[in-house]
Short mmCIF file of C-alpha atoms in Angstrom, two decimals:
data_model
loop_
_atom_site.label_atom_id
_atom_site.label_comp_id
_atom_site.label_asym_id
_atom_site.label_seq_id
_atom_site.Cartn_x
_atom_site.Cartn_y
_atom_site.Cartn_z
CA MET A 1 127.48 -38.98 77.05
CA ALA A 2 124.86 -38.24 79.70
CA THR A 3 124.90 -40.07 83.03
CA PRO A 4 122.17 -42.75 83.04
CA LEU A 5 119.15 -42.32 85.30
CA TYR A 6 117.36 -45.31 86.83
CA LYS A 7 113.91 -45.67 88.37
CA ILE A 8 114.01 -48.33 91.10
CA SER A 9 110.81 -49.87 92.51
CA PHE A 10 111.17 -51.98 95.66
CA LEU A 11 109.17 -53.35 98.57
CA ASN A 12 109.74 -51.96 102.06
CA HIS A 13 107.46 -52.81 105.02
CA GLY A 14 104.37 -53.49 102.89
CA ARG A 15 104.88 -50.46 100.70
CA VAL A 16 106.26 -50.00 97.19
CA TYR A 17 108.88 -47.26 97.02
CA GLU A 18 109.84 -45.66 93.70
CA LEU A 19 113.17 -43.80 93.76
CA TYR A 20 115.52 -42.39 91.14
CA ALA A 21 119.28 -42.97 91.17
CA ARG A 22 122.34 -42.55 88.95
CA ARG A 23 123.97 -45.89 89.83
CA VAL A 24 122.58 -49.42 90.21
CA ALA A 25 124.80 -52.49 90.50
CA SER A 26 125.16 -55.87 92.14
CA SER A 27 126.26 -55.34 95.71
CA SER A 28 129.40 -56.78 97.25
CA LEU A 29 126.98 -58.09 99.89
CA TRP A 30 125.67 -61.38 98.53
CA GLY A 31 121.96 -61.24 97.59
CA PHE A 32 121.68 -57.45 97.53
CA THR A 33 121.35 -54.78 94.85
CA GLU A 34 123.37 -51.60 95.37
CA VAL A 35 121.69 -48.26 94.62
CA SER A 36 123.66 -45.03 94.96
CA GLU A 37 123.63 -41.38 93.93
CA LEU A 38 119.93 -40.97 94.71
CA VAL A 39 118.22 -38.12 92.84
CA PHE A 40 115.67 -35.84 94.52
CA ASP A 41 113.88 -32.71 93.30
CA LEU A 42 115.24 -29.48 94.70
CA ASN A 43 112.19 -27.40 95.52
CA ASP A 44 113.18 -23.79 96.07
CA GLY A 45 109.65 -22.47 95.63
CA LEU A 46 106.55 -22.63 97.76
CA VAL A 47 105.10 -25.81 96.21
CA ILE A 48 106.51 -28.87 97.93
CA ASP A 49 105.74 -32.48 97.01
CA PRO A 50 105.09 -34.27 100.34
CA THR A 51 106.16 -37.65 98.95
CA GLU A 52 109.46 -36.25 97.67
CA GLU A 53 109.98 -34.51 101.02
CA ARG A 54 109.37 -37.73 102.96
CA LEU A 55 111.73 -39.73 100.73
CA ARG A 56 114.40 -37.03 101.08
CA ASP A 57 114.00 -37.14 104.87
CA GLU A 58 114.35 -40.94 104.89
CA PHE A 59 117.07 -41.42 102.26
CA GLY A 60 118.65 -37.95 101.85
CA HIS A 61 121.82 -38.79 103.77
CA THR A 62 122.17 -42.30 102.34
CA ARG A 63 125.39 -42.88 100.42
CA VAL A 64 124.59 -46.40 99.22
CA LEU A 65 121.31 -48.27 99.58
CA HIS A 66 121.64 -52.08 99.70
CA LEU A 67 118.30 -53.63 98.76
CA PRO A 68 117.56 -57.36 99.09
CA MET A 69 117.27 -58.81 95.58
CA GLN A 70 113.87 -60.38 96.33
CA GLY A 71 112.51 -56.94 97.33
CA VAL A 72 113.48 -55.24 94.07
CA LEU A 73 110.45 -55.21 91.75
CA ARG A 74 111.83 -53.31 88.79
CA VAL A 75 114.80 -51.26 87.59
CA GLU A 76 114.21 -49.04 84.58
CA GLU A 77 116.65 -46.80 82.74
CA VAL A 78 114.71 -43.62 82.00
CA GLU A 79 115.29 -40.41 80.05
CA GLN A 80 114.15 -37.99 82.76
CA LYS A 81 113.07 -38.03 86.38
CA GLY A 82 109.39 -38.50 87.06
CA LYS A 83 107.48 -38.38 90.33
CA SER A 84 108.83 -40.44 93.20
CA ALA A 85 106.16 -42.40 95.05
CA ILE A 86 105.32 -44.48 98.10
CA ARG A 87 102.36 -46.79 97.48
CA ASP A 88 100.55 -49.41 99.51
CA ALA A 89 101.65 -52.80 98.12
CA ALA A 90 98.16 -54.34 98.38
CA THR A 91 96.02 -51.53 96.96
CA GLY A 92 98.51 -49.48 94.94
CA GLU A 93 97.19 -46.26 96.47
CA ASN A 94 99.57 -43.45 97.43
CA VAL A 95 100.52 -43.58 101.11
CA VAL A 96 101.58 -39.94 101.39
CA THR A 97 98.65 -37.63 100.64
CA PRO A 98 99.15 -34.07 99.44
CA PHE A 99 98.04 -31.34 101.83
CA PRO A 100 95.53 -29.70 101.95
CA LEU A 101 92.92 -32.30 101.17
CA SER A 102 89.98 -31.10 99.13
CA ALA A 103 86.70 -31.02 100.97
CA LYS A 104 84.26 -33.81 100.18
CA PRO A 105 81.04 -32.64 98.53
CA ARG A 106 77.95 -32.77 100.71
#
């Protein structure tokens, strides 16, 4: 049987983070959700996703993430990993923009 994969959406400092992990459970800390075995894309090529890179920099060395229950928006069990994201909570727009930006038409 394959190891389950979860997509976790949670609020953090006015932003909605979407991460993927192999384990989600109630934490031994009262009022928290425990997220562990975070999954990140391994980009060996030239194309690098800036959002994935930023999330790996922030959470790459995290063994277990304890999220306050009121900050967890959704936990989904998914078949395969999609794109991780950081969005503004108010507008829903991506916070991390891919580089280079396309030039605006004149």
